[in-house]
N, C-alpha and C. Protein backbone atom coordinates (compact mmCIF):
# COMPACT_ATOMS: atom_id res chain seq x y z
N MET A 1 -14.85 19.09 -5.99
CA MET A 1 -14.65 17.99 -5.07
C MET A 1 -14.58 18.55 -3.66
N GLY A 2 -15.16 17.83 -2.68
CA GLY A 2 -15.19 18.28 -1.29
C GLY A 2 -13.85 18.10 -0.59
N THR A 3 -13.85 18.42 0.68
CA THR A 3 -12.65 18.28 1.50
C THR A 3 -12.34 16.79 1.70
N LEU A 4 -11.08 16.45 1.52
CA LEU A 4 -10.66 15.06 1.70
C LEU A 4 -10.42 14.78 3.17
N ILE A 5 -10.82 13.61 3.62
CA ILE A 5 -10.60 13.21 5.01
C ILE A 5 -9.22 12.56 5.10
N PRO A 6 -8.35 13.02 6.01
CA PRO A 6 -7.03 12.40 6.15
C PRO A 6 -7.16 10.93 6.50
N VAL A 7 -6.41 10.11 5.80
CA VAL A 7 -6.47 8.67 6.03
C VAL A 7 -5.07 8.12 6.23
N SER A 8 -5.02 6.99 6.86
CA SER A 8 -3.78 6.24 6.93
C SER A 8 -3.85 5.24 5.79
N CYS A 9 -2.91 5.32 4.86
CA CYS A 9 -2.94 4.50 3.66
C CYS A 9 -1.72 3.60 3.62
N LEU A 10 -1.94 2.32 3.39
CA LEU A 10 -0.86 1.36 3.27
C LEU A 10 -0.74 0.95 1.81
N ILE A 11 0.46 1.01 1.27
CA ILE A 11 0.72 0.55 -0.09
C ILE A 11 1.55 -0.72 0.01
N VAL A 12 1.04 -1.81 -0.56
CA VAL A 12 1.81 -3.05 -0.65
C VAL A 12 2.31 -3.11 -2.08
N ALA A 13 3.62 -2.91 -2.26
CA ALA A 13 4.20 -2.75 -3.58
C ALA A 13 5.05 -3.95 -3.98
N SER A 14 5.02 -4.27 -5.26
CA SER A 14 5.89 -5.31 -5.79
C SER A 14 7.33 -4.85 -5.68
N PRO A 15 8.21 -5.72 -5.21
CA PRO A 15 9.62 -5.33 -5.12
C PRO A 15 10.19 -4.99 -6.49
N GLN A 16 11.00 -3.96 -6.55
CA GLN A 16 11.73 -3.57 -7.75
C GLN A 16 10.83 -3.08 -8.90
N LYS A 17 9.60 -2.72 -8.61
CA LYS A 17 8.69 -2.23 -9.65
C LYS A 17 8.34 -0.78 -9.37
N THR A 18 9.25 0.12 -9.73
CA THR A 18 9.09 1.53 -9.42
C THR A 18 7.84 2.14 -10.04
N GLY A 19 7.50 1.74 -11.25
CA GLY A 19 6.32 2.30 -11.92
C GLY A 19 5.03 1.98 -11.18
N HIS A 20 4.91 0.73 -10.72
CA HIS A 20 3.72 0.35 -9.96
C HIS A 20 3.64 1.16 -8.67
N ARG A 21 4.76 1.26 -8.01
CA ARG A 21 4.80 1.96 -6.72
C ARG A 21 4.45 3.44 -6.89
N ARG A 22 4.97 4.07 -7.93
CA ARG A 22 4.69 5.49 -8.15
C ARG A 22 3.20 5.75 -8.40
N GLN A 23 2.56 4.87 -9.16
CA GLN A 23 1.14 5.04 -9.41
C GLN A 23 0.34 4.92 -8.11
N ALA A 24 0.69 3.94 -7.29
CA ALA A 24 0.00 3.76 -6.01
C ALA A 24 0.25 4.95 -5.09
N GLU A 25 1.48 5.47 -5.09
CA GLU A 25 1.80 6.64 -4.26
C GLU A 25 0.99 7.85 -4.70
N ALA A 26 0.80 8.03 -6.00
CA ALA A 26 0.03 9.17 -6.49
C ALA A 26 -1.42 9.10 -6.00
N ILE A 27 -1.99 7.90 -6.02
CA ILE A 27 -3.35 7.74 -5.52
C ILE A 27 -3.41 8.04 -4.03
N ALA A 28 -2.45 7.49 -3.29
CA ALA A 28 -2.42 7.69 -1.84
C ALA A 28 -2.23 9.16 -1.47
N GLN A 29 -1.37 9.86 -2.18
CA GLN A 29 -1.14 11.27 -1.90
C GLN A 29 -2.40 12.08 -2.18
N HIS A 30 -3.14 11.71 -3.19
CA HIS A 30 -4.38 12.41 -3.50
C HIS A 30 -5.39 12.23 -2.37
N LEU A 31 -5.38 11.06 -1.74
CA LEU A 31 -6.29 10.81 -0.62
C LEU A 31 -5.88 11.61 0.62
N GLY A 32 -4.62 11.97 0.71
CA GLY A 32 -4.11 12.72 1.86
C GLY A 32 -3.78 11.81 3.01
N GLY A 33 -3.23 12.38 4.07
CA GLY A 33 -2.90 11.60 5.26
C GLY A 33 -1.55 10.92 5.17
N ARG A 34 -1.31 10.05 6.13
CA ARG A 34 -0.03 9.35 6.23
C ARG A 34 -0.01 8.18 5.24
N VAL A 35 1.14 7.95 4.62
CA VAL A 35 1.31 6.86 3.68
C VAL A 35 2.45 5.97 4.15
N ASP A 36 2.18 4.68 4.30
CA ASP A 36 3.20 3.70 4.64
C ASP A 36 3.34 2.74 3.46
N ILE A 37 4.58 2.37 3.14
CA ILE A 37 4.83 1.49 2.01
C ILE A 37 5.55 0.24 2.50
N ILE A 38 5.03 -0.92 2.12
CA ILE A 38 5.64 -2.20 2.47
C ILE A 38 5.82 -2.97 1.17
N GLU A 39 6.97 -3.62 1.02
CA GLU A 39 7.18 -4.45 -0.17
C GLU A 39 6.47 -5.78 0.01
N ALA A 40 5.95 -6.31 -1.09
CA ALA A 40 5.19 -7.56 -1.06
C ALA A 40 6.03 -8.74 -0.59
N ALA A 41 7.34 -8.61 -0.57
CA ALA A 41 8.22 -9.69 -0.12
C ALA A 41 8.29 -9.79 1.40
N GLU A 42 7.74 -8.82 2.11
CA GLU A 42 7.75 -8.86 3.58
C GLU A 42 6.97 -10.06 4.09
N ARG A 43 7.23 -10.43 5.33
CA ARG A 43 6.49 -11.54 5.95
C ARG A 43 5.01 -11.18 6.06
N SER A 44 4.16 -12.17 5.95
CA SER A 44 2.72 -11.93 5.96
C SER A 44 2.23 -11.32 7.27
N ASP A 45 2.87 -11.67 8.40
CA ASP A 45 2.42 -11.10 9.67
C ASP A 45 2.72 -9.60 9.74
N VAL A 46 3.80 -9.16 9.11
CA VAL A 46 4.14 -7.74 9.08
C VAL A 46 3.09 -6.98 8.25
N ILE A 47 2.74 -7.54 7.10
CA ILE A 47 1.74 -6.91 6.24
C ILE A 47 0.38 -6.89 6.93
N GLU A 48 0.02 -8.00 7.55
CA GLU A 48 -1.29 -8.09 8.22
C GLU A 48 -1.40 -7.07 9.35
N GLU A 49 -0.34 -6.90 10.12
CA GLU A 49 -0.34 -5.94 11.23
C GLU A 49 -0.47 -4.51 10.71
N ALA A 50 0.28 -4.19 9.65
CA ALA A 50 0.22 -2.84 9.09
C ALA A 50 -1.15 -2.56 8.48
N ALA A 51 -1.73 -3.55 7.82
CA ALA A 51 -3.03 -3.37 7.18
C ALA A 51 -4.15 -3.18 8.21
N ALA A 52 -3.99 -3.78 9.38
CA ALA A 52 -5.02 -3.66 10.42
C ALA A 52 -5.19 -2.22 10.89
N SER A 53 -4.12 -1.43 10.84
CA SER A 53 -4.21 -0.05 11.31
C SER A 53 -4.47 0.95 10.18
N ALA A 54 -4.48 0.48 8.94
CA ALA A 54 -4.70 1.38 7.80
C ALA A 54 -6.18 1.46 7.46
N ARG A 55 -6.60 2.61 7.00
CA ARG A 55 -7.99 2.77 6.55
C ARG A 55 -8.14 2.40 5.09
N VAL A 56 -7.04 2.53 4.32
CA VAL A 56 -7.04 2.21 2.90
C VAL A 56 -5.78 1.39 2.60
N VAL A 57 -5.94 0.30 1.83
CA VAL A 57 -4.80 -0.51 1.42
C VAL A 57 -4.80 -0.56 -0.11
N ILE A 58 -3.66 -0.22 -0.70
CA ILE A 58 -3.53 -0.19 -2.15
C ILE A 58 -2.47 -1.21 -2.56
N GLY A 59 -2.79 -2.05 -3.52
CA GLY A 59 -1.83 -3.01 -4.05
C GLY A 59 -1.20 -2.45 -5.31
N ALA A 60 0.09 -2.68 -5.49
CA ALA A 60 0.80 -2.18 -6.65
C ALA A 60 1.56 -3.33 -7.29
N GLY A 61 1.03 -3.86 -8.38
CA GLY A 61 1.68 -4.96 -9.08
C GLY A 61 1.09 -6.31 -8.71
N ARG A 62 1.23 -7.28 -9.60
CA ARG A 62 0.60 -8.59 -9.36
C ARG A 62 1.22 -9.36 -8.22
N GLN A 63 2.50 -9.09 -7.88
CA GLN A 63 3.11 -9.77 -6.77
C GLN A 63 2.50 -9.36 -5.44
N SER A 64 1.76 -8.28 -5.42
CA SER A 64 1.13 -7.82 -4.18
C SER A 64 -0.23 -8.48 -3.93
N ILE A 65 -0.76 -9.22 -4.89
CA ILE A 65 -2.09 -9.82 -4.74
C ILE A 65 -2.15 -10.79 -3.57
N GLY A 66 -1.19 -11.71 -3.50
CA GLY A 66 -1.17 -12.69 -2.41
C GLY A 66 -1.13 -12.03 -1.04
N PRO A 67 -0.15 -11.15 -0.81
CA PRO A 67 -0.11 -10.47 0.49
C PRO A 67 -1.35 -9.63 0.80
N LEU A 68 -1.98 -9.06 -0.22
CA LEU A 68 -3.19 -8.27 0.03
C LEU A 68 -4.35 -9.14 0.45
N ARG A 69 -4.39 -10.37 0.00
CA ARG A 69 -5.45 -11.27 0.44
C ARG A 69 -5.36 -11.55 1.93
N ILE A 70 -4.14 -11.56 2.44
CA ILE A 70 -3.92 -11.74 3.88
C ILE A 70 -4.45 -10.54 4.63
N ALA A 71 -4.19 -9.34 4.07
CA ALA A 71 -4.59 -8.10 4.72
C ALA A 71 -6.09 -7.99 4.69
């Protein structure tokens, strides 16, 4: 595998779902770069603003689907 390009990665995680979050974190860490984590219970404007500056957005758990559609 070639050199990975550092990325800014946003994880939108279901609240209280550690297993989902850990899987998403493992993917993000493999991609390299900065990782920011926001819980899906956050206000949609907070998620939308964070997603605008991220190069990759990862959803973790079904509760994150709605907020990811906003992003």
